[in-house]
Every structure is written in C-alpha cells, then in structure tokens.
CSV table of C-alpha atoms in Angstrom, one decimal:
chain,number,residue,atom,x,y,z
A,253,UNK,CA,-1.7,-2.4,14.8
A,254,UNK,CA,-3.8,-3.1,11.9
A,255,UNK,CA,-4.9,-5.1,8.9
A,256,UNK,CA,-4.6,-4.3,5.2
A,257,UNK,CA,-6.1,-5.5,2.0
A,258,UNK,CA,-3.7,-4.5,-0.8
A,259,UNK,CA,-4.4,-4.9,-4.5
A,260,UNK,CA,-2.7,-3.7,-7.7
A,261,UNK,CA,-4.2,-1.3,-10.1
A,262,UNK,CA,-3.2,-2.5,-13.6
A,263,UNK,CA,-3.6,-0.5,-16.8
A,264,UNK,CA,-2.6,-2.0,-20.1
A,265,UNK,CA,-1.2,-0.4,-23.2
A,266,UNK,CA,-2.3,-1.3,-26.7
A,267,UNK,CA,0.7,-3.4,-27.9
A,268,UNK,CA,1.0,-5.7,-30.9
A,269,UNK,CA,3.5,-8.0,-29.1
A,270,UNK,CA,0.8,-9.4,-26.8
A,271,UNK,CA,-2.6,-9.1,-28.4
A,272,UNK,CA,-5.6,-9.6,-26.2
A,273,UNK,CA,-3.6,-9.2,-23.0
A,274,UNK,CA,-5.7,-9.8,-19.9
A,275,UNK,CA,-4.1,-9.3,-16.5
A,276,UNK,CA,-6.0,-9.4,-13.2
A,277,UNK,CA,-4.9,-9.3,-9.6
A,278,UNK,CA,-6.2,-11.1,-6.5
A,279,UNK,CA,-5.5,-9.6,-3.1
A,280,UNK,CA,-5.2,-11.2,0.3
A,281,UNK,CA,-5.3,-9.7,3.8
A,282,UNK,CA,-2.1,-8.6,5.5
A,283,UNK,CA,-0.8,-7.2,8.8
A,284,UNK,CA,0.8,-3.9,9.8
A,285,UNK,CA,2.5,-2.7,13.0
A,286,UNK,CA,4.2,0.5,13.7
A,287,UNK,CA,4.7,3.5,16.1
A,288,UNK,CA,3.1,6.9,16.3
A,289,UNK,CA,4.8,10.3,16.7
A,290,UNK,CA,2.3,13.2,16.9
A,291,UNK,CA,2.9,17.0,17.0
A,292,UNK,CA,0.0,19.2,17.8
A,293,UNK,CA,0.1,22.3,15.5
A,294,UNK,CA,-3.3,23.7,16.6
A,295,UNK,CA,-6.2,22.4,18.8
A,296,UNK,CA,-7.7,20.7,15.7
A,297,UNK,CA,-4.6,20.0,13.6
A,298,UNK,CA,-1.8,17.6,14.2
A,299,UNK,CA,1.1,16.3,12.0
A,300,UNK,CA,1.7,12.6,12.5
A,301,UNK,CA,4.7,10.4,11.6
A,302,UNK,CA,3.7,6.7,11.7
A,303,UNK,CA,6.6,4.5,10.5
A,304,UNK,CA,6.0,0.7,10.6
A,305,UNK,CA,6.1,-2.6,8.8
A,306,UNK,CA,3.4,-3.9,6.5
A,307,UNK,CA,3.1,-7.4,5.0
A,308,UNK,CA,0.7,-8.7,2.4
A,309,UNK,CA,0.4,-11.1,-0.6
A,310,UNK,CA,-1.0,-10.5,-4.0
A,311,UNK,CA,-1.5,-12.8,-7.0
A,312,UNK,CA,-1.1,-11.5,-10.5
A,313,UNK,CA,-3.0,-13.6,-13.1
A,314,UNK,CA,-1.9,-13.4,-16.7
A,315,UNK,CA,-5.1,-14.8,-18.2
A,316,UNK,CA,-3.8,-14.5,-21.8
A,317,UNK,CA,-1.1,-17.1,-21.3
A,318,UNK,CA,-1.8,-20.8,-21.9
A,319,UNK,CA,0.9,-22.5,-19.8
A,320,UNK,CA,-0.5,-23.0,-16.3
A,321,UNK,CA,2.9,-22.5,-14.6
A,322,UNK,CA,3.2,-19.1,-16.4
A,323,UNK,CA,-0.3,-17.8,-15.6
A,324,UNK,CA,0.1,-16.8,-12.0
A,325,UNK,CA,2.8,-14.9,-10.1
A,326,UNK,CA,2.5,-14.7,-6.3
A,327,UNK,CA,4.0,-11.5,-4.8
A,328,UNK,CA,4.7,-11.6,-1.1
A,329,UNK,CA,5.7,-8.2,0.0
A,330,UNK,CA,7.2,-6.7,3.2
A,331,UNK,CA,7.3,-2.9,3.3
A,332,UNK,CA,8.9,-0.3,5.5
A,333,UNK,CA,5.9,2.1,5.4
A,334,UNK,CA,6.8,5.7,6.3
A,335,UNK,CA,3.8,8.0,6.2
A,336,UNK,CA,3.7,11.7,7.1
A,337,UNK,CA,0.1,12.7,7.7
A,338,UNK,CA,-2.0,15.7,8.6
A,339,UNK,CA,-4.8,15.0,11.0
A,340,UNK,CA,-7.8,17.3,11.1
A,341,UNK,CA,-10.0,16.7,14.2
A,342,UNK,CA,-13.3,18.1,15.4
A,343,UNK,CA,-13.7,19.5,18.9
A,344,UNK,CA,-13.9,16.8,21.5
A,345,UNK,CA,-17.5,15.8,22.5
A,346,UNK,CA,-17.5,14.0,25.8
A,347,UNK,CA,-14.9,11.2,25.2
A,348,UNK,CA,-14.9,11.0,21.4
A,349,UNK,CA,-13.3,13.1,18.7
A,350,UNK,CA,-13.8,12.3,15.0
A,351,UNK,CA,-11.0,13.1,12.5
A,352,UNK,CA,-9.9,12.9,8.9
A,353,UNK,CA,-6.3,12.5,7.8
A,354,UNK,CA,-4.4,12.8,4.6
A,355,UNK,CA,-0.7,12.7,3.6
A,356,UNK,CA,2.1,11.1,1.7
A,357,UNK,CA,4.1,8.0,2.4
A,358,UNK,CA,7.3,6.3,1.3
A,359,UNK,CA,7.4,2.5,1.0
A,360,UNK,CA,10.6,0.5,0.9
A,361,UNK,CA,9.8,-3.0,-0.5
A,362,UNK,CA,12.2,-5.5,1.1
A,363,UNK,CA,10.8,-8.3,-1.2
A,364,UNK,CA,10.9,-6.4,-4.5
A,365,UNK,CA,13.5,-8.5,-6.3
A,366,UNK,CA,14.4,-5.3,-8.3
A,367,UNK,CA,18.1,-6.2,-8.5
A,368,UNK,CA,17.5,-9.9,-9.3
A,369,UNK,CA,18.9,-10.8,-12.7
A,370,UNK,CA,16.1,-13.4,-13.3
A,371,UNK,CA,12.9,-12.1,-14.6
A,372,UNK,CA,9.5,-13.7,-15.6
A,373,UNK,CA,11.1,-16.0,-18.2
A,374,UNK,CA,12.8,-17.6,-15.1
A,375,UNK,CA,9.6,-17.4,-13.0
A,376,UNK,CA,10.6,-14.3,-11.0
A,377,UNK,CA,8.3,-11.3,-10.9
A,378,UNK,CA,10.1,-8.0,-10.0
A,379,UNK,CA,8.8,-4.8,-8.5
A,380,UNK,CA,10.5,-1.5,-7.7
A,381,UNK,CA,12.1,-1.2,-4.3
A,382,UNK,CA,11.2,2.5,-3.6
A,383,UNK,CA,7.5,3.6,-4.0
A,384,UNK,CA,5.6,6.7,-3.1
A,385,UNK,CA,1.9,6.8,-2.1
A,386,UNK,CA,-0.8,9.1,-0.9
A,387,UNK,CA,-3.2,8.2,1.9
A,388,UNK,CA,-6.6,9.4,3.0
A,389,UNK,CA,-8.7,8.2,5.9
A,390,UNK,CA,-11.1,8.9,8.7
A,391,UNK,CA,-11.3,7.7,12.3
A,392,UNK,CA,-12.3,8.5,15.8
A,393,UNK,CA,-10.3,9.2,19.0
A,394,UNK,CA,-11.9,7.5,22.0
A,395,UNK,CA,-10.5,8.8,25.3
A,396,UNK,CA,-10.3,6.1,27.9
A,397,UNK,CA,-9.1,6.3,31.5
A,398,UNK,CA,-5.4,5.5,30.8
A,399,UNK,CA,-5.0,5.9,27.1
A,400,UNK,CA,-6.5,7.1,23.9
A,401,UNK,CA,-7.8,4.4,21.4
A,402,UNK,CA,-8.0,5.6,17.8
A,403,UNK,CA,-9.5,3.2,15.2
A,404,UNK,CA,-9.3,4.4,11.6
A,405,UNK,CA,-9.9,3.3,8.1
A,406,UNK,CA,-7.6,4.5,5.3
A,407,UNK,CA,-7.1,4.2,1.6
A,408,UNK,CA,-3.6,4.0,0.2
A,409,UNK,CA,-2.8,4.7,-3.5
A,410,UNK,CA,0.5,4.4,-5.4
A,411,UNK,CA,1.8,7.5,-7.2
A,412,UNK,CA,4.6,5.8,-9.2
A,413,UNK,CA,4.7,2.7,-11.5
A,414,UNK,CA,5.9,-0.2,-9.3
A,415,UNK,CA,6.6,-2.8,-12.0
A,416,UNK,CA,10.1,-3.6,-12.9
A,417,UNK,CA,9.9,-4.5,-16.6
A,418,UNK,CA,11.5,-7.7,-18.0
A,419,UNK,CA,14.7,-7.5,-19.9
A,420,UNK,CA,12.9,-8.7,-23.1
A,421,UNK,CA,11.0,-5.7,-24.5
A,422,UNK,CA,8.4,-8.1,-25.9
A,423,UNK,CA,7.8,-10.0,-22.7
A,424,UNK,CA,4.3,-11.5,-22.5
A,425,UNK,CA,4.2,-10.7,-18.8
A,426,UNK,CA,5.4,-7.0,-18.6
A,427,UNK,CA,5.3,-5.5,-22.1
A,428,UNK,CA,1.5,-5.1,-22.1
A,429,UNK,CA,1.6,-3.2,-18.7
A,430,UNK,CA,1.4,0.5,-18.9
A,431,UNK,CA,1.0,1.1,-15.1
A,432,UNK,CA,0.9,-1.2,-12.1
A,433,UNK,CA,0.5,0.4,-8.6
A,434,UNK,CA,-0.6,-0.5,-5.2
A,435,UNK,CA,-4.0,0.4,-3.9
A,436,UNK,CA,-5.4,-0.8,-0.6
A,437,UNK,CA,-7.5,-0.4,2.5
A,438,UNK,CA,-6.1,-0.2,6.0
A,439,UNK,CA,-8.0,-0.8,9.2
A,440,UNK,CA,-5.7,0.6,11.9
A,441,UNK,CA,-5.9,0.6,15.7
A,442,UNK,CA,-3.7,3.1,17.5
A,443,UNK,CA,-3.1,3.2,21.3
A,444,UNK,CA,-1.7,6.5,22.6
C-alpha cells in the first residue's frame, strides 16, 4: 500500500507557432496498491516484482493561453504499474535491515485517451498508453513477530515522452512541448 505525488516534467522547444509558451503542472496526491514477489539471489541481494495499480491526478496549466476554459487540462490517470527491482540490503541488526533499491518499470495508462479522435481543440488532452520508467529508493525492513513491515520512499522518473501530440502541428497546447514525462515520489508500506 502507498501514496504517491506525481508531477510532469515539461521541457519546451523554441517554436515560432506559439511564442512565449508557458506550461506548468500541479500535482495532487494519489494512491497505489499492489503485491510483492521476492526472489533472494544472495543474503544481501533480492530481485523484486511488485505489480499493482496506481492512481493520481495532475493539472497542466497553459499560462500563455487567454481563454479560461483552454488554460487548464486535468489529467486523472490510473496505471498498471509493473516494476522489476533490485534490492540491496545491509546485514540484519536486531530487528531492522536498511536497504536501497533500483530498477525499471512499465506503466500501462488506462486513462491515456491515446486512441481518442478528439484532441485539445475539443478539450481532450491525450497521453501515451505505454510508458517506461526507472525507480530508485531506500527503505527499512522491520522484523515483527508475525510479519515483516517494510516502509520505503521512492522516486520514479519517465524514460519516454508521454505526450500524444495534437493532430494540428501548430497546436497551442502540444506544439511547444519537446518532452513531457512523469516524475514522482512514492511512500510505500509493504507487509511480508
């Protein structure tokens, strides 16, 4: 179980079609739930498979637009989040064991609207359905009487460009965007 705070990293290109483009994002907290499969490779090295669902909402603000109904697009996303991680642990000291982890994940965005024929001119913002990310994090295993409790904090960063460009190559919403990708922080609580 966990909480996430996802945002979008936006980099703009220098285009003449939309001079002085200014795009910002506002993130909101989301929720994630999943399962853990763990394979011990060595006493201090595990490979983990942690598929789950992740939900969150982001607002994209197009500050260079004047019409108030065109300035903001709300993106509510539900992802199938499928990470494959390497977990490097220290030796156990009493009932605790700190660790770091890193790996790659595949995210399937159920709310992407990638195949929707409408675009921003109709008020519909589209994202790519399939996305790839890398994750890094740290945490601690706490050994309790009946189970192991493992809180961790993780950073997640997109590898690919997630924006689905509008059909109009001079779109005031998507033509200034060079790259738009998820970046976020997860607070995760695992019970094993």
